[in-house]
Each structure stands twice: as C-alpha cells, then as structure tokens.
Amino acid sequence: MTYALAALALIVFVALLYLGRGYWAWVLGVALAFAAWFNAGVASPNLFWTCAAIAAVLALVFGVPALRRGVISGHLMRVVRGILPRMGDTERIALEAGTVWFDGDLFSGDPDWRKLLDFKPKPLTDKERAFLDGPVEELCRMVDDFQIAQDRDLSPAVWDYMKRQRFFGMIIPEEFGGRGFSAIAHSAVVTKLSSRSITAAVTVMVPNSLGPGELLVHYGTEEQRNHYLPRLARGEDIPCFALTEPGAGSDAASGKSKGIVCKGKWKGKEITGIRLTFNKRYITLAPVATVVGLAFRLYDPDHLLGKVEDIGITCALIPRDTPGIVIGNRHDPMGVPFQNGPVSGTDVFVPLDYVIGGQKGVGIGWRMLMESLAAGRSVSLPSLYCGASQLATRVTGAYGTVREQFNMQIGRFEGIEEALARIGGYAYFMNAARVLTCGAVDAGAKPAVLSAIVKAYLTDGMRDRLNDAFDIQAGAAICRGRRNILGRGFIGVPIAITVEGANILTRSLIVFGQGAIRCHPFVHDEMVAVAENDLPGFDRAFFGHVGFVYKNMARSFFLALTGGMLASAPVSDSTAGYFRAITRYSAAFALVTDIALATLGGALKRREKISGRMADALAWMYIGAASLKRFHDEGRPARDRAVLDWSLQLALWKVQEALRGVIENLPNRAAAAILCPLVFPLGARRRPPSDDLGARLARDLLDDKELRLHLTSDIYVPKTDEPGLGKLESALDLVVAAQHVQNKVREAARTRRLGDLPREKMADEALSQGIITKDEHARLAAAEKARDEAIQVDAFDPGTYRALK
C-alpha cells in the first residue's frame, strides 16, 4: 500500500505538471506523499501532523490569491524590480512596437498548429496579378543591369516609366492615386524586380517601405495626406527618409540631429517653427529626392509648445528646396548604383506644420518609426533576396545540366550536388517564410520579432547560397558583362546584411531580446505590473509564470524522452513527426528562456552570444513552421517532399544545436546541469540532412523541371535570345531534348563502336553508322551549339575595358 501511494503521488505530480496545473500538482502530490508516509509508520504521529499542518498552511498561502499577495507577492515584486533591466523610453517603445503573432505560440511551449494551418494568407487580387504580369514584366524587360552599372543610374526612360506606372505608390491607398497593394503584392513586385536588377528593385522598394509615404498614411494630417500622397503616388515627388547619422547607425535613437522650437520668419511672417541642424548619411534616394523625411530630437527651451523641454524624437517632411539643406552628393555602396547619399543642414528653419501629424506628432517620431518598421521590415529586404535566392536556384539548376566536365554534367558530381541541395532547400523555406510573414502583415499584424527574423535570416541565407552558386558557376560567375547573371546580386549582398539593422545586432539583440519580453506569455505583464506598482497584476503574472516553468520542465523532459510522440499533430500523414518535433523544441525553448532570464536577469541583454543562440532557435523553429505551412497550403505535393524533408531536417538540427550551445555556455553551471537532462535526456541526437537526401534533392532540381520552375516561379525570365539567363534557359531545353541522343552516342563510344575519335567527331561517326538518325544528329548539334553559347563569358577590347565602371 505504501509503495502504491508513493507511486500514485509521483504520477499525479508529474501528470499535473505536464498539464500545466503546477499548484495542484504540488498540493495533491504532497498529500499523497504524506498518506504514503503515514501508512508506512516511519514517523511519530506528532511529527507527521506537524509536517502536514505546515504543508496545509503553505498550500493555503500559495493557493489563495488575496492571502498570497499580502504575505508573499509584495516582497517578490520588490526583488523582481531590482532584477529587471532599466529601460529608457526609446528602448521601451522599440520593445513594445508591433504585435505578437505565431512567435507567441513558439514561446508558449505548445504551438497551436491548427490555428497556423487554418490561417489563409491573402492571395493576390486580379489587379495585383495584372500589374505583375504587365508593368512589372515590362520594367524588367526595359532594364539592363550591366548598362545601369556603366551609366551609374537607371535610364531616363526607366525613371519615367516607373513614375507613370505608379511604382512609387504601391502602398498608397487608391483614394490618393496610389495602387493600394497588399504586403504580398508589394513583396512579389520587389522579388521579381530583384531577380533582374538590384538597382531597380531598391529604387522601387524604398518609397514603399519605411519612409514618408507609409508615415503619412498612418500618422499624417489630412492636409499633409491630401497634398503629398497623390504627388508621391504619381512620382511627382520622390521621397527619402533621413535617419542614420555618422554616430548613430544601428543605435538610431542616439542621433545628434536636433530641432529647436522657436520664432522665425517664414514667407515674410513671424511664426512658431523649428530650427534644424542635422547630418545624415546612407540615405537611399536622397540625391534625387524632392522631399526629405527627417528624424531629429526636438527641444522646446522657451516652452512655446508646453512645459516639456526635451520633447523627444520627431519626424518631419521637408521640401528639397528649403533654404539651408545640403543634398545631392552620392555614396557608392559596393558599386551598386542606386541613388544613395548624405543630407545635412545647419539652422534650417521650417514651420511646425512640417512635422508629420502636425503639432500632435511632436515627440512621437520614434514610435512612428518602430511601428512602421515592425511591418515594413517583413516585406522589403526579405523579398529582395528571396528573388536573388530563386535566381540562384534557376541558374544553377540549369547550369548543372548544361555545363559538362570530364564528359559528365557537373550537377552529377557529389560536390556540386551538395551545393545544389543547399541552394534549393534555402529557396524553398526562404520563400515560405516570406509569404507567411507577408500574410501576417496583410491580416493586420505588425510582427516585430518575425520581421526581424526574416530580415536577418533570409538575407544571411541568401549570402551563403550565392556563395554556393558562385562555386558552381566558377569562372562564368566572376567575369563581368551582360552574360553574367549573378554578379550584381553578389556584389550587393553586404548592403542587405547591413541596412534596416545590421544582422549581427538583429540576431544578438533584437530577435530574442524583444521576443523574450513581447512574445513570452508572462514577462511583459510582469514588467508592466512592476512599473505600475500593480500588485494584483504582478501576482497573477508571476505565479502564472511559475506554473508555466513547471509545465515546461515536465513537457520538455517527456517530449524529449518520447521523441515528441506525446505532442499532438494537426495531420496524420508522414509530416506529423515534424510538427511534434517543433512542439518538443518549443517546450524546451520556453524552459531554457525562463532559466536564462532567471539566472542572468538584466545581464542577459549583454550576453549577446547567449541571446544570439536563443534567436537562432526561435528563427529556425519559425522557418520550419513556415515550411510545413507552405507544404500544407500547396496540397502536400510529392514533387516537394525531398525539399521539405531537407528543409525540416536542417531547421530541427539548427534548433537543437542552438539550445545545446546555450546550455553549454550558460554562466550558471548549476542551472545548466539541471537543464541538460530535461532538454536532452537522451543526448543531442538530431543530425543535419544526410548525403542521400541532399543527393535526392539535387537530382530533383536537375531532372524535375516542374520542381525547378516551382521553386523559381516569382522571378523574371527573359526571352531565350538574351545573353545570360535567356540563352541558358534555351540551352537547357535543347540539351534535355537531345539527352537521349547523347546517351546513344556515349554508349556507342563506351562499347568502342566509334573508335578513338575526339568527342566533336563522335556524332558524325554515329550518324554514318546508323546509330542515330539525321534528325537526331541535328538535335544534338543544336544542343551542343547552344551549350557552347550559354557557357561563354564577356571579353572587352582594351579601350572598352578601361572605360568600364
């Protein structure tokens, strides 16, 4: 009986912990344990009843909120107040900007998969599809990226076409003359353009991203919107937004640009205005901008607006021709000639009406920027380099078949297979994350954490995969000219890594630093309660947090022990294991998050290696979830099974390694010793995708035309007579069509029927022997001619070469 009661106590305790009933786990578990102790008769009745009374008092104190608040929670709140990091207003606004979406599920330890799979991203409308198939295709046809590099700008005809077709007004509502496009349409336009020209894509992307247009739509006065938005939509005004300074890059809130509220002359009248002094750099479109969006800190020393002297960061719109503005010089970002340059001014006086939102907009500029960035960062750069990733997939899939060495298509070499698998796998999950995150934005979310993930991890992924593509194309990739397909995108890689928050900072500070506060079920509520001295709110959040930790301790251990089998999955097919695996890691991630927060406290923000690894775990869980969502939404095609398996196995291995790295490097080694058996009771057993799986994916890219086209369906493909991708596509079709003829000739050569003839003579001999027909001979000759043309590179005479830029 004693052993049965003890066993029952343990089972009840663990089961209730697993179900998230931490309080009742302790109450019932302890009660049954006392019953077993009493039944065993190993202690005197007095000792037993004394211990039981103590346990009952503790259960009462912790179980009755009113009593708990009076006895315990007040003391705890004072302790927590001392542990929490101190935050300034700008840091608090940045942390609170945007909304929580599926990232909250991943922090919960138990993602709601049915909610994710039932979510329907907004499809392209007929108008949006027509724009992609019409003006965007035409713009891609018009631009010549090599010529753009020589001219150091887009041609006047291209600038005029973009203005007339309202490329700069995609996010401006139709009522103001814009196109009113969704996030996914905006993203699709940038993705297609980026596969043709980084310069054209950036030029279109910036006015539709964080800048005057978006700020006016959400925060502008009626007068500002009516004046500027139609002009911006038609391209009559070209906007730029000046935020970055020499001393304020990633730490944009620390800028020294300032405005002083004062009296001054404006058009002959004395008015209350702002005298601005600023020095900005890296401002895209600044050299050609007609209106400058400017972020600065506003001061009111004479209290002309109110009692506050340091009003805070403010955003204003200033026409280019305002006296005192210095604008027009250009930076040269890696030789990619999109318009970018400095903007400065000293004692530039402007009316107060130039502030976005008018007087109501003073001091809230940082909130405007952070809330806009939470959504805008989801679209622009991820789309730019999803286009580059898809282009790399398209090119290397074709080049691996067209290019031959040692009498074999280079794509059949295992070293090339390895790189091809990475290129194809990344193209699949990068686009999955892009589409899902844009879908969240279109559904009304402003997913600050997820936008940071797709910006940092998709641009990093593109960097690595372009390196792979260069390895495959080798000399053809490094020789500049019109035949070069990937070079300009490769040169532009550092730009994407750097802008909108350098990736190092985004990974190590923003993704997990913001996520641990905004996405965690309890941390934000605890911080707010402490800041507002809200004892009941703190009590609810803190003890809910304690139960959450207990729950994830049990779930992490048992899900790891069973390989996730105790977790539910929204499907019953062979992908169910992937859903369960992410759930298992979600529970582990939630547990490790809480232990890191508890042991490091405010010091966690300075432990960037720890927070960076936690960001890796969160990011790869989201990438895995996005890949599963894509596979589900596209009808679970057998065609995509190898690329899905490769993507999920990589993502899950990355999550495992990130969590393992956190535990191995956690400063509190006692906490690490507890975490290790809870998270990895059987060790870290996951492995990256196998060689066989990678080979299968590479072969699918080479042999399955449908998969290659599917993975690259968002890019621009030129006509077959155009040097570069056009002729490569043409060569691929001819080589594939003649493959069976080539096989006949090679078999005849292998069996010595063709003697020792050089390769270029074998087809003629095969024809003369009747091994192939005249029609087959012609097809083979056409394929060989196209193959030879497709692998050529540009060469320049000395005079032309000296003039190249």
PDB file of C-alpha atoms in Angstrom, residues 143-155 158-159 162 196-204 283-288 330-341 385 480 487-489 491-492 495 805:
ATOM      1  CA  VAL A 143      16.300  47.413 -67.530  1.00  0.00           C
ATOM      2  CA  ASP A 144      19.799  46.273 -68.440  1.00  0.00           C
ATOM      3  CA  ASP A 145      21.735  45.815 -65.213  1.00  0.00           C
ATOM      4  CA  PHE A 146      25.110  45.894 -66.914  1.00  0.00           C
ATOM      5  CA  GLN A 147      24.266  49.174 -68.649  1.00  0.00           C
ATOM      6  CA  ILE A 148      22.896  50.589 -65.392  1.00  0.00           C
ATOM      7  CA  ALA A 149      26.295  49.905 -63.829  1.00  0.00           C
ATOM      8  CA  GLN A 150      28.034  51.767 -66.658  1.00  0.00           C
ATOM      9  CA  ASP A 151      25.633  54.737 -66.615  1.00  0.00           C
ATOM     10  CA  ARG A 152      25.661  54.765 -62.790  1.00  0.00           C
ATOM     11  CA  ASP A 153      21.877  55.216 -62.786  1.00  0.00           C
ATOM     12  CA  LEU A 154      18.644  53.970 -64.233  1.00  0.00           C
ATOM     13  CA  SER A 155      17.909  55.387 -67.668  1.00  0.00           C
ATOM     14  CA  VAL A 158      13.030  53.718 -66.843  1.00  0.00           C
ATOM     15  CA  TRP A 159      12.577  56.524 -64.318  1.00  0.00           C
ATOM     16  CA  MET A 162       8.228  53.810 -63.000  1.00  0.00           C
ATOM     17  CA  ARG A 196      16.567  41.384 -62.800  1.00  0.00           C
ATOM     18  CA  SER A 197      18.241  44.427 -61.216  1.00  0.00           C
ATOM     19  CA  ILE A 198      19.140  45.225 -57.612  1.00  0.00           C
ATOM     20  CA  THR A 199      19.248  48.923 -58.503  1.00  0.00           C
ATOM     21  CA  ALA A 200      15.718  48.920 -59.920  1.00  0.00           C
ATOM     22  CA  ALA A 201      14.399  46.822 -57.042  1.00  0.00           C
ATOM     23  CA  VAL A 202      15.876  49.092 -54.357  1.00  0.00           C
ATOM     24  CA  THR A 203      14.612  52.193 -56.156  1.00  0.00           C
ATOM     25  CA  VAL A 204      11.062  50.827 -56.112  1.00  0.00           C
ATOM     26  CA  ILE A 283      20.081  57.869 -47.273  1.00  0.00           C
ATOM     27  CA  THR A 284      18.632  55.987 -50.231  1.00  0.00           C
ATOM     28  CA  LEU A 285      17.132  58.218 -52.965  1.00  0.00           C
ATOM     29  CA  ALA A 286      18.493  61.342 -51.253  1.00  0.00           C
ATOM     30  CA  PRO A 287      20.434  62.593 -54.318  1.00  0.00           C
ATOM     31  CA  VAL A 288      17.217  62.710 -56.391  1.00  0.00           C
ATOM     32  CA  ARG A 330      26.249  60.345 -53.694  1.00  0.00           C
ATOM     33  CA  HIS A 331      27.710  57.460 -51.759  1.00  0.00           C
ATOM     34  CA  ASP A 332      28.876  54.425 -53.770  1.00  0.00           C
ATOM     35  CA  PRO A 333      27.515  51.345 -51.941  1.00  0.00           C
ATOM     36  CA  MET A 334      29.604  48.472 -53.320  1.00  0.00           C
ATOM     37  CA  GLY A 335      29.327  49.918 -56.815  1.00  0.00           C
ATOM     38  CA  VAL A 336      25.592  49.144 -56.990  1.00  0.00           C
ATOM     39  CA  PRO A 337      24.355  52.453 -58.427  1.00  0.00           C
ATOM     40  CA  PHE A 338      21.041  53.025 -56.703  1.00  0.00           C
ATOM     41  CA  GLN A 339      20.728  56.616 -55.550  1.00  0.00           C
ATOM     42  CA  ASN A 340      22.161  56.963 -52.047  1.00  0.00           C
ATOM     43  CA  GLY A 341      23.888  59.834 -50.330  1.00  0.00           C
ATOM     44  CA  TYR A 385      16.882  38.468 -51.553  1.00  0.00           C
ATOM     45  CA  ARG A 480      31.508  40.844 -65.536  1.00  0.00           C
ATOM     46  CA  GLY A 487      27.431  39.040 -60.166  1.00  0.00           C
ATOM     47  CA  ARG A 488      25.492  42.205 -59.369  1.00  0.00           C
ATOM     48  CA  GLY A 489      23.377  40.450 -56.746  1.00  0.00           C
ATOM     49  CA  ILE A 491      28.152  42.426 -55.004  1.00  0.00           C
ATOM     50  CA  GLY A 492      25.047  43.793 -53.291  1.00  0.00           C
ATOM     51  CA  ILE A 495      24.069  46.041 -48.408  1.00  0.00           C
ATOM     52  CA  LYS A 805      32.687  51.076 -64.275  1.00  0.00           C
TER      53      LYS A 805
END
